[in-house]
Short mmCIF file of C-alpha atoms and ligand atoms in Angstrom, two decimals:
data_model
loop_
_atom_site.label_atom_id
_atom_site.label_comp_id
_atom_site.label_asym_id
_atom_site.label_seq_id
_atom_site.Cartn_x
_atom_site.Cartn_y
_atom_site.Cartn_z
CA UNK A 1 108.49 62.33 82.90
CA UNK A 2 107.80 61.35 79.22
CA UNK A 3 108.64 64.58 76.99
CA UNK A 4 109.85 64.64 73.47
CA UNK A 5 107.81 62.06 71.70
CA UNK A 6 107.78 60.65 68.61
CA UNK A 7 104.74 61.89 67.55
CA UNK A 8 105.69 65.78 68.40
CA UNK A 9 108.93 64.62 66.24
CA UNK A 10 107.00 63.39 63.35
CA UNK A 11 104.84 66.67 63.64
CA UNK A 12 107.45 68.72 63.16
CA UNK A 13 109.05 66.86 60.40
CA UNK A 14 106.01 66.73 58.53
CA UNK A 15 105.90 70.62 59.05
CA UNK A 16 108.88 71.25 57.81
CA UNK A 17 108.67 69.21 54.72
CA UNK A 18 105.39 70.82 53.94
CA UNK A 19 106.92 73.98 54.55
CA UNK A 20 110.03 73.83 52.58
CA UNK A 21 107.94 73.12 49.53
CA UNK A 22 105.02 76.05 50.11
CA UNK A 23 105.55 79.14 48.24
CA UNK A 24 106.21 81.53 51.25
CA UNK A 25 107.94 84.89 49.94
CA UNK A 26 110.57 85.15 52.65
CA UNK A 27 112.25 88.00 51.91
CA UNK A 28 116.10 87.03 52.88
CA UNK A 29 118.34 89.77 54.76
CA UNK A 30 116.36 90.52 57.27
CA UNK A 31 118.42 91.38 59.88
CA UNK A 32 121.25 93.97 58.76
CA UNK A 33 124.53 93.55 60.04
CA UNK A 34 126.57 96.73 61.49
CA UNK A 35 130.07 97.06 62.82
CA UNK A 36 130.41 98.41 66.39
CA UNK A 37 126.92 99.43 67.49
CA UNK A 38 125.25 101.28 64.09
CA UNK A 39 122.45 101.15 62.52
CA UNK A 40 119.19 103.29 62.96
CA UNK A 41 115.89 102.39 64.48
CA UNK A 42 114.48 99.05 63.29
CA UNK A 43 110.96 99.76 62.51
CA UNK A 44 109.28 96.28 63.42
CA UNK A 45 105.82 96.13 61.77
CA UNK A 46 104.72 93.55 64.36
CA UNK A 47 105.39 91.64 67.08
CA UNK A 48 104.82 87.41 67.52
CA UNK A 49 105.16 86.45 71.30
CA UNK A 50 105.92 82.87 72.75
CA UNK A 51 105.54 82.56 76.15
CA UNK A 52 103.79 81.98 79.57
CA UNK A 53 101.73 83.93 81.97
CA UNK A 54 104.37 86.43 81.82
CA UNK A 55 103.61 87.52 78.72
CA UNK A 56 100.01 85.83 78.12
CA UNK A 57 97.65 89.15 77.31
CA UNK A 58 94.49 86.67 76.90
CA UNK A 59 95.54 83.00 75.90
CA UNK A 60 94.83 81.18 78.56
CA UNK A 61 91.64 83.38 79.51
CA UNK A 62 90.22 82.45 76.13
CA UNK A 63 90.88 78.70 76.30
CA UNK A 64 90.03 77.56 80.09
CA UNK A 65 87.68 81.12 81.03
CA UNK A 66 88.84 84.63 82.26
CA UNK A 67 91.56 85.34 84.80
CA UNK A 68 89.06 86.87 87.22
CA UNK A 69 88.97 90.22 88.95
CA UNK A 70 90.76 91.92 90.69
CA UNK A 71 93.14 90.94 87.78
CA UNK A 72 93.71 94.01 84.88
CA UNK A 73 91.67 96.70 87.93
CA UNK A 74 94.48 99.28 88.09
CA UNK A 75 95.06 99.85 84.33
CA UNK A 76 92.40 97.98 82.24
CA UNK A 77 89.41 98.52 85.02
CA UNK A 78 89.03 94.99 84.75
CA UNK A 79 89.86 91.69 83.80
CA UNK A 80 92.10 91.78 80.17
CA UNK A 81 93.46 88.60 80.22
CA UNK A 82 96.68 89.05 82.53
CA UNK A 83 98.30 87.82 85.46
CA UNK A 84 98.38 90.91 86.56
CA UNK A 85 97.17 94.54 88.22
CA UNK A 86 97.69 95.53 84.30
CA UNK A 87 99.96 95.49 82.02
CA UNK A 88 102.97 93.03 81.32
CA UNK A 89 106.16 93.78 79.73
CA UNK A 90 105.15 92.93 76.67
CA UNK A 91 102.84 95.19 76.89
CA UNK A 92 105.38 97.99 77.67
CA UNK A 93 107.48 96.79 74.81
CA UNK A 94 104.45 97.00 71.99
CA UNK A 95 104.05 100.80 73.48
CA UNK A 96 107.30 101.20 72.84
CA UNK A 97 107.78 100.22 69.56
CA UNK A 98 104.29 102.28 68.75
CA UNK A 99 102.57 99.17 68.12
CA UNK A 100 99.31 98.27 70.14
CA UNK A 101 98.64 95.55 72.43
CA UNK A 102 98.99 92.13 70.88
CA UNK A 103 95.90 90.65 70.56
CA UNK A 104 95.88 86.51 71.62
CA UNK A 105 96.12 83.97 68.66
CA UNK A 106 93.37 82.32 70.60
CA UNK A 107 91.19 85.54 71.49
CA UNK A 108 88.43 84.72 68.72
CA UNK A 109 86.60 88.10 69.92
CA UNK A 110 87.46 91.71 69.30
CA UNK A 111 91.48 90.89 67.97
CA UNK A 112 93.23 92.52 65.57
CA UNK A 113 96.23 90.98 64.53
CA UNK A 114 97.87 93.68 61.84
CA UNK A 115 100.41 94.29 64.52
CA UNK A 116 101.00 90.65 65.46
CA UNK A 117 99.88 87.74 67.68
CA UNK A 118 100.55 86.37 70.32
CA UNK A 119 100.70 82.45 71.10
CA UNK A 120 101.76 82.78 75.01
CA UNK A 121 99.21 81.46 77.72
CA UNK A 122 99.68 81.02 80.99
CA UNK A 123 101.53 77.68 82.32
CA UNK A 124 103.17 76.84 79.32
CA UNK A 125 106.26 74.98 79.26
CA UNK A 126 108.93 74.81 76.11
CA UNK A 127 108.54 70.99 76.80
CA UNK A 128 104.88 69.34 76.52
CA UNK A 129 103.58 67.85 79.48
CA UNK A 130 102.12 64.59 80.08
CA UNK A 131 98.94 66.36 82.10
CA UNK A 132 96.13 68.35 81.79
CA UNK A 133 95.75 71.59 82.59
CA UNK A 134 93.15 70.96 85.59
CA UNK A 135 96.00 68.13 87.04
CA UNK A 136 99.11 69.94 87.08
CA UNK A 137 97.95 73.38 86.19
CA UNK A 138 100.23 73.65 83.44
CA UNK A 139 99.12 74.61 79.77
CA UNK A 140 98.34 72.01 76.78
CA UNK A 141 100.11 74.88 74.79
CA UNK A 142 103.46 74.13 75.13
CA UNK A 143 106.11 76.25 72.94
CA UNK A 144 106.00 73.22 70.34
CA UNK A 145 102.29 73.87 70.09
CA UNK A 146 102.49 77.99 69.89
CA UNK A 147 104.74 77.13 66.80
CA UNK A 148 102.20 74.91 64.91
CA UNK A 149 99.48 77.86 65.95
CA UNK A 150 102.15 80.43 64.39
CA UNK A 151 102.64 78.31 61.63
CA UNK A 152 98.59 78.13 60.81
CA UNK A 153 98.94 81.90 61.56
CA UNK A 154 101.24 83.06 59.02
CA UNK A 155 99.49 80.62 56.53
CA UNK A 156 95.86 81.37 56.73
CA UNK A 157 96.31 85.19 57.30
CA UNK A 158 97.45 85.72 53.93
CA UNK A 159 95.06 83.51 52.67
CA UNK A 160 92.09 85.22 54.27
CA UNK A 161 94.04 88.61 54.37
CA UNK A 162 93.23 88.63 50.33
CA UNK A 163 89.38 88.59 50.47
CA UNK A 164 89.84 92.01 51.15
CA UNK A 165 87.40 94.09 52.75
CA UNK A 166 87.45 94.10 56.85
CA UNK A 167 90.22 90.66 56.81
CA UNK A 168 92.58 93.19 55.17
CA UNK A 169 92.31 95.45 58.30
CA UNK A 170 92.80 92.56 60.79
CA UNK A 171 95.72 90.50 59.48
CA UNK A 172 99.71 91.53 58.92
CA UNK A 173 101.23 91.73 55.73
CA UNK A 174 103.21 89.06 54.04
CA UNK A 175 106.47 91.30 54.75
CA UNK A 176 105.67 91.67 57.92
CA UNK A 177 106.34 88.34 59.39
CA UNK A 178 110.11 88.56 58.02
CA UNK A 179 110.49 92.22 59.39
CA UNK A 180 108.63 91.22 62.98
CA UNK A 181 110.10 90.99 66.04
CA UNK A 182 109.99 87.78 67.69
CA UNK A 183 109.69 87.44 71.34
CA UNK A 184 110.20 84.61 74.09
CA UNK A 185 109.97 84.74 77.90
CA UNK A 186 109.14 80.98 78.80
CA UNK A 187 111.28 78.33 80.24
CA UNK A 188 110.07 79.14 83.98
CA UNK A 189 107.17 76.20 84.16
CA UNK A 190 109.78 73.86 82.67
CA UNK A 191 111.69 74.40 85.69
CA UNK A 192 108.68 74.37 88.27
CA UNK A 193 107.08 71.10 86.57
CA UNK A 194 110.14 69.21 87.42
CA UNK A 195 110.00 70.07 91.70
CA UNK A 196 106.35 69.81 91.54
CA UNK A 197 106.52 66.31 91.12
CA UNK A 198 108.70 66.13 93.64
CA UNK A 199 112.14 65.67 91.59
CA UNK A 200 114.85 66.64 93.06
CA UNK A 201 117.22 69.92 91.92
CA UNK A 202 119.70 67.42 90.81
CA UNK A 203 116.82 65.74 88.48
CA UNK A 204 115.66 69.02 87.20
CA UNK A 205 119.39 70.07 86.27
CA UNK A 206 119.20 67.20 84.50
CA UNK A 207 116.70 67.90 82.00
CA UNK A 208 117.61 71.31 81.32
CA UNK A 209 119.64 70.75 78.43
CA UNK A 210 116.92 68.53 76.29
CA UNK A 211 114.50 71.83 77.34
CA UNK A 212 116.65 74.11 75.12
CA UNK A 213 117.37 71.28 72.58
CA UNK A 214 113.49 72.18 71.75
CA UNK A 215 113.51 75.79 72.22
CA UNK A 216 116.44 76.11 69.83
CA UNK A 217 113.90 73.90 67.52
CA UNK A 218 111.38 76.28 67.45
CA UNK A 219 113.47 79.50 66.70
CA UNK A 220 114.97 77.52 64.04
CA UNK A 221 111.63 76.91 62.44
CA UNK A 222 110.42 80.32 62.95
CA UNK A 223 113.67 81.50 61.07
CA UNK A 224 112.30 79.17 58.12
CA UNK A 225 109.45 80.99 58.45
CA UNK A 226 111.42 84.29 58.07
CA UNK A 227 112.02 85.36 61.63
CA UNK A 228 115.09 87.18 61.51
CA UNK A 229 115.07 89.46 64.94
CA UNK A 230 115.02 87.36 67.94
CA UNK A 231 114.52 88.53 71.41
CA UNK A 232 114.96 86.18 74.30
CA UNK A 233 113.89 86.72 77.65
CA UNK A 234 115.84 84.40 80.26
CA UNK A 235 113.88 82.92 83.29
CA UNK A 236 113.69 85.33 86.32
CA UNK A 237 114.35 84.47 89.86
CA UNK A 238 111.28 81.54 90.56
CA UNK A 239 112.70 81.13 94.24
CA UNK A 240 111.63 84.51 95.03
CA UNK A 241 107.98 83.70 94.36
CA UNK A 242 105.61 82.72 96.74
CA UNK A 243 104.04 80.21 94.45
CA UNK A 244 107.02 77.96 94.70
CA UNK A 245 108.68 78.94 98.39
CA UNK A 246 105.18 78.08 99.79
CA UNK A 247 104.85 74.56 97.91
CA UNK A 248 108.55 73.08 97.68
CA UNK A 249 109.95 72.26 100.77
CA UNK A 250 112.78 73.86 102.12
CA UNK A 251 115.44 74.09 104.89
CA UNK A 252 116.41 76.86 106.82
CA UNK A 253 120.35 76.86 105.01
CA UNK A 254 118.13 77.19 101.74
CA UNK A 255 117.05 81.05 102.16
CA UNK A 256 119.84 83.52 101.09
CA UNK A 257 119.58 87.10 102.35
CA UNK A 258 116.31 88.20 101.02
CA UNK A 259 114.63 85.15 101.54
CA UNK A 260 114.27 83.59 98.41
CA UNK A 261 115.04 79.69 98.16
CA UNK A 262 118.65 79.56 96.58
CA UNK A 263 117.67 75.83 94.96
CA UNK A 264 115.12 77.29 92.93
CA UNK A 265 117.58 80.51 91.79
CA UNK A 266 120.18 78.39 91.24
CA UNK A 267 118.85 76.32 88.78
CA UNK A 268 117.23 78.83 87.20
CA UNK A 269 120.72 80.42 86.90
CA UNK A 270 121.99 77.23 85.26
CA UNK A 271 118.80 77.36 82.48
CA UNK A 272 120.01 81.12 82.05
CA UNK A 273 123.96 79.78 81.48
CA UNK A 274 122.40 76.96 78.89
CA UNK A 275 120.19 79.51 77.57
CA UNK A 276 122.64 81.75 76.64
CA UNK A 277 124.76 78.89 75.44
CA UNK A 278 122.03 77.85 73.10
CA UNK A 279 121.56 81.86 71.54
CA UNK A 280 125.02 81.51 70.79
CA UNK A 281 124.73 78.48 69.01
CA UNK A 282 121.67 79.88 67.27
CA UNK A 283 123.44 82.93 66.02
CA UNK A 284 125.90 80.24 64.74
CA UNK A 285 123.57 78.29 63.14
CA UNK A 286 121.46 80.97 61.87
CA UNK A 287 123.90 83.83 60.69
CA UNK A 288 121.15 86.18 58.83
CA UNK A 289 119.24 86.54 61.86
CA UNK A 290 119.85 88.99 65.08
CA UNK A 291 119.86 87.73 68.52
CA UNK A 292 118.90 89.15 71.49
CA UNK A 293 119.25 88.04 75.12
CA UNK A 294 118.08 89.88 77.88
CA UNK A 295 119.02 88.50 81.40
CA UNK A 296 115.42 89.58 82.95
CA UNK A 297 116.85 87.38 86.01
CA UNK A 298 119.24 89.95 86.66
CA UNK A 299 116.62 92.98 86.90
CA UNK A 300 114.38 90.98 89.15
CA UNK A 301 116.70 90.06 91.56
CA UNK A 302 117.88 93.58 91.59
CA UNK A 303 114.35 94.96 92.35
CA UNK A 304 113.41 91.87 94.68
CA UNK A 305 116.59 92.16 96.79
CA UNK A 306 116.73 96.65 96.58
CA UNK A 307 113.02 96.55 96.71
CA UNK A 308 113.38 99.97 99.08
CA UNK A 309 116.01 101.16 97.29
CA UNK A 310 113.52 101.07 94.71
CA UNK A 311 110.82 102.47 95.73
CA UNK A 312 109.22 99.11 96.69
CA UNK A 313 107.60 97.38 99.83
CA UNK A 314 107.18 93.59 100.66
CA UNK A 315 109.17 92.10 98.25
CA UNK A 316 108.31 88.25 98.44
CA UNK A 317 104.71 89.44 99.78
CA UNK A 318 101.42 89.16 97.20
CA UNK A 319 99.25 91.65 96.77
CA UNK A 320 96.12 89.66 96.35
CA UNK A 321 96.19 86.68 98.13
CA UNK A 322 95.32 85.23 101.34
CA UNK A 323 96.98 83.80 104.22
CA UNK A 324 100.39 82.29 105.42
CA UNK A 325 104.02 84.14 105.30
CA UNK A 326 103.49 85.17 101.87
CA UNK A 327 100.28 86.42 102.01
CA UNK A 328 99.69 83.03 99.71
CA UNK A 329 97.71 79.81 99.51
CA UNK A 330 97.71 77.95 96.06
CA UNK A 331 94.17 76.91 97.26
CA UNK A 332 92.65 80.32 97.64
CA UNK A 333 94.60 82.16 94.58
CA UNK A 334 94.22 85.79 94.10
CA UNK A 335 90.40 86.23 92.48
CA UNK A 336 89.36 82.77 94.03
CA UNK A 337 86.17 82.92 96.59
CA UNK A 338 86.26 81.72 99.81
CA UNK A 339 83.96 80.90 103.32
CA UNK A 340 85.04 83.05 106.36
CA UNK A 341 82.37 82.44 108.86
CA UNK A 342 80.12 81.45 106.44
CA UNK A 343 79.99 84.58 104.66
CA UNK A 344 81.61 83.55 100.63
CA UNK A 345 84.34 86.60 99.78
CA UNK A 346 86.17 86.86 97.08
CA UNK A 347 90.42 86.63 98.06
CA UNK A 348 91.25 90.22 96.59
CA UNK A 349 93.85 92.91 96.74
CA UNK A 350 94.98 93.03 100.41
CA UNK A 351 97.92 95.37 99.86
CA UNK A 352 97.34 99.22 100.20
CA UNK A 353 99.12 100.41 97.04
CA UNK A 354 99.57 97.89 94.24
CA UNK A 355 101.53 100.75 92.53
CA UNK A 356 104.99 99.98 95.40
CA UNK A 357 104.22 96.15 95.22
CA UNK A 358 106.10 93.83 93.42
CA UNK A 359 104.30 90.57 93.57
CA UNK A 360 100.61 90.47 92.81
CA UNK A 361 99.05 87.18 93.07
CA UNK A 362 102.16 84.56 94.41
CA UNK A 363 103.29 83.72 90.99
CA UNK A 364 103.32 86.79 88.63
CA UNK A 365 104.49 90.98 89.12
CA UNK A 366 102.14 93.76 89.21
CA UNK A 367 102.29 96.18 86.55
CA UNK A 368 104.27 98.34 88.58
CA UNK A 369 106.88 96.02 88.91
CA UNK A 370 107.09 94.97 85.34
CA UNK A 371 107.20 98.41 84.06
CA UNK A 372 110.28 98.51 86.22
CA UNK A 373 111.71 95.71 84.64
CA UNK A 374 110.65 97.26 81.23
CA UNK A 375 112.62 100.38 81.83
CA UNK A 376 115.81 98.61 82.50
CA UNK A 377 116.18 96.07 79.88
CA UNK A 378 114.40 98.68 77.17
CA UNK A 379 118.06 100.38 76.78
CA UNK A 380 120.36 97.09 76.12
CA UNK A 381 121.98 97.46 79.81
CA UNK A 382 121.08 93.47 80.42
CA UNK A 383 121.24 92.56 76.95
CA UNK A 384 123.77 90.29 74.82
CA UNK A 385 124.54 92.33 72.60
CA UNK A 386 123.92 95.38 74.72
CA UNK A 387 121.76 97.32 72.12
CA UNK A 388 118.52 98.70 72.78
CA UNK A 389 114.76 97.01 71.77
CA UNK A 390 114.47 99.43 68.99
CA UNK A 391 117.69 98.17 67.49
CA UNK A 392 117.40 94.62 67.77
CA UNK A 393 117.33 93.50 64.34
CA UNK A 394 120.69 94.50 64.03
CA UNK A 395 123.66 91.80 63.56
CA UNK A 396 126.47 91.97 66.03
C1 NAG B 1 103.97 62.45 84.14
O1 NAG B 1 105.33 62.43 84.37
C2 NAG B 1 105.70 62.36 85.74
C3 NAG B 1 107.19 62.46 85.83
O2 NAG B 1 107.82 61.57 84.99
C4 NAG B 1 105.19 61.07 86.33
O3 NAG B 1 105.50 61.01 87.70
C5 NAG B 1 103.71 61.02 86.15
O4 NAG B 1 103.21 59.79 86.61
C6 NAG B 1 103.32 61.21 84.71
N1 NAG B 1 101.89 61.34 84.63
C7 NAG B 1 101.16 60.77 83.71
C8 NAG B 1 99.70 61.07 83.76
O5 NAG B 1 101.62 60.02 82.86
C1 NAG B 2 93.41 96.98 63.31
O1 NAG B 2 94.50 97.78 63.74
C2 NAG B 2 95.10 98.56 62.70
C3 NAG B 2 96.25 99.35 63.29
O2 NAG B 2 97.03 98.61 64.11
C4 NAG B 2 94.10 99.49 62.09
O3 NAG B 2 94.71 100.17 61.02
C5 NAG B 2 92.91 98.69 61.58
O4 NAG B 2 91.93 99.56 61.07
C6 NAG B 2 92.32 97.85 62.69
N1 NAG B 2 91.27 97.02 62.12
C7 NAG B 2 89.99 97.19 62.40
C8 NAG B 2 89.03 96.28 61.69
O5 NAG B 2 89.57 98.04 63.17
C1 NAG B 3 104.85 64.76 95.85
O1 NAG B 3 105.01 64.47 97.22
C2 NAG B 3 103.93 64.85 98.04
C3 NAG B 3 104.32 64.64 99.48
O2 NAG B 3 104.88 63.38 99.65
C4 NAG B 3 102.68 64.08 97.60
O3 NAG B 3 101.58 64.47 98.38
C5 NAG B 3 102.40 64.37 96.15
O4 NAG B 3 101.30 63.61 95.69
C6 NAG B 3 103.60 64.08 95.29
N1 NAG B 3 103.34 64.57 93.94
C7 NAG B 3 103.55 63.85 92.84
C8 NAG B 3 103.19 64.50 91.54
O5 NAG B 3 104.03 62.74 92.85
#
């Protein structure tokens, strides 16, 4: 598979030159550095999220048309743009941080972006693929590409921000972007793209490292930018999901206890280990700014595997779907309409109580499931450093 190209190379060169001249006011010392654990609340004006469908609140469904109902029923009454019953965890971490929902970058209709943006759709890789969306169902707007949209972002805002009038009440500060929180959960279609054309785990190990090469790019030109507080989601469990058991081939000494596929896990393990390995290198490289990592793999797994323990039914089990072991067929996808006895129906919610489900669709969590997740990383307890969300532009 062709990645990095020249061309994305030259982009980003040309970026960055054009950049270093432009007469951003980045205020410097961002971040503050404490000994040991201080410091008080950080007060983050906004939020700019990179990601995929895990954090996509209405990318893709502006782009390539809606995520259809029964997506968004149980909280938004209706489709809002997620892969979900309702709301993501970036959704629970803008409530927390008494900021509202991040409106899309690509959401031309009803956004406000005072609070932030965000850039995530659903399918995106860090790495760009070589297909379209409608071949390999992965999205044109790779993390490279969310960067160049946050670059035109940050530029035009203040630009049109200064007409005044309604623009003022629709577009961050200057400050802002320097004093934002900056969020990534993507790395899982990276992973996927490789076994979906049928490379082997070996093969996808192998790339792995050149994927973080150009996610450490792109935090490092944010941070030109001004980013200073950095927090990093790392890639959950993807051989838990239905999405992937049901379309990879697997043997029988593949499944561990719970049933997931322990290829898959593993090797998203080993993109959490380079992951981390590439944070640290950032906070190297990048001393002024504060890095978080938050081992969302971890709190997955936990609710996956102690689903009961939980409070949870049917762990590896969609919601809405239809058909097969996992209540999943990538053909008939949760929303999708299909012929049974010649009558069309739509393939909806099949599960009693989305509110003790964990999967909804075969690829992403209900809301119930992600606030979960939400309320264990919010405190620090899976986080390098272990500090909480509200602290995390502080240096450790
Ligand atoms: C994309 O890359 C994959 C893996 O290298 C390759 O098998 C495939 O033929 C490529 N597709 C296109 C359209 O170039
Ligand atoms: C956008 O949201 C901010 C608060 O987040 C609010 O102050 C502002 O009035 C909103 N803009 C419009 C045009 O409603
Ligand atoms: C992967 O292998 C399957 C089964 O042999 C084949 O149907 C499919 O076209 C292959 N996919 C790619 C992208 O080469």
């Amino acid at each position: 598979m062709e990645f990095p190209n020249c061309f994305t190379k030259l982009l980003f060169t040309i970026c960055f030159s054009l950049f270093s001249l432009s007469c951003f006011s980045v205020v410097p010392q961002l971040a503050y550095a404490t000994g040991g654990g201080g410091g008080g609340p950080c007060h983050f004006p906004a939020i700019f999220n990179f990601g995929d469908s895990n954090s996509d609140t209405g990318g893709l469904s502006a782009a390539f048309g809606q995520a259809p109902p029964p997506n968004g029923e149980s909280y938004f009454h209706g489709p809002a743009g997620r892969y979900s019953d309702g709301r993501l965890v970036i959704d629970f971490i803008a409530e927390s941080l008494g900021l509202p929902y991040l409106s899309a970058y690509l959401d031309a209709l009803g956004s406000n972006f005072t609070n932030g943006a965000n850039f995530a759709t659903a399918g995106s890789t860090i790495r760009p693929q070589n297909m379209t969306l409608h071949q390999s169902g992965f999205s044109p707007f790779s993390l490279n590409v969310q960067y160049y949209q946050f670059n035109d972002f940050q530029r035009r805002s203040q630009y049109i921000r200064n007409q005044g009038g309604v623009f003022a009440r629709l577009l961050p500060n200057a400050e802002d972007f320097s004093h934002a929180l900056y969020t990534f959960d993507i790395g899982q279609n990276d992973l996927t793209a490789g076994y979906f054309f049928n490379m082997t785990t070996d093969q996808v190990r192998e790339y792995v490292p050149d994927v973080l090469d150009q996610f450490k790019t792109v935090v490092k030109y944010i941070y030109d930018h001004g980013g200073r507080s950095f927090w990093i989601h790392n890639t959950g469990p993807v051989g838990c999901l239905p999405y992937v058991m049901d379309r990879v081939p697997i043997t029988a000494g593949q499944v561990d206890k719970v049933g997931c596929a322990t290829p898959f896990n593993e090797v998203a393990r080993y993109y959490n280990l380079k992951l981390k390995e590439a944070v640290v290198q950032l906070r190297k490289d990048l001393p002024s700014a504060a890095f978080t990592y938050v081992d969302v793999y971890s709190v997955k797994y936990e609710l996956i595997s102690q689903a009961k323990k939980h409070g949870f039914v049917h762990p590896l089990k969609a919601c809405c779907g239809h058909g097969g072991k996992y209540n999943f067929n990538m053909h008939h996808g949760c929303g999708s309409k299909i012929k049974v006895h010649g009558k069309e129906i739509m393939v909806g919610k099949s599960c009693k109580d989305p509110t003790v489900a964990i999967n909804w669709d075969g690829v992403h969590y209900t809301e119930a499931a992600n606030k979960w997740v939400f309320d264990q990383i919010v405190s620090g307890a899976y986080s390098d450093p272990p500090i909480p969300l509200n602290k995390a532009c502080h240096m450790h």
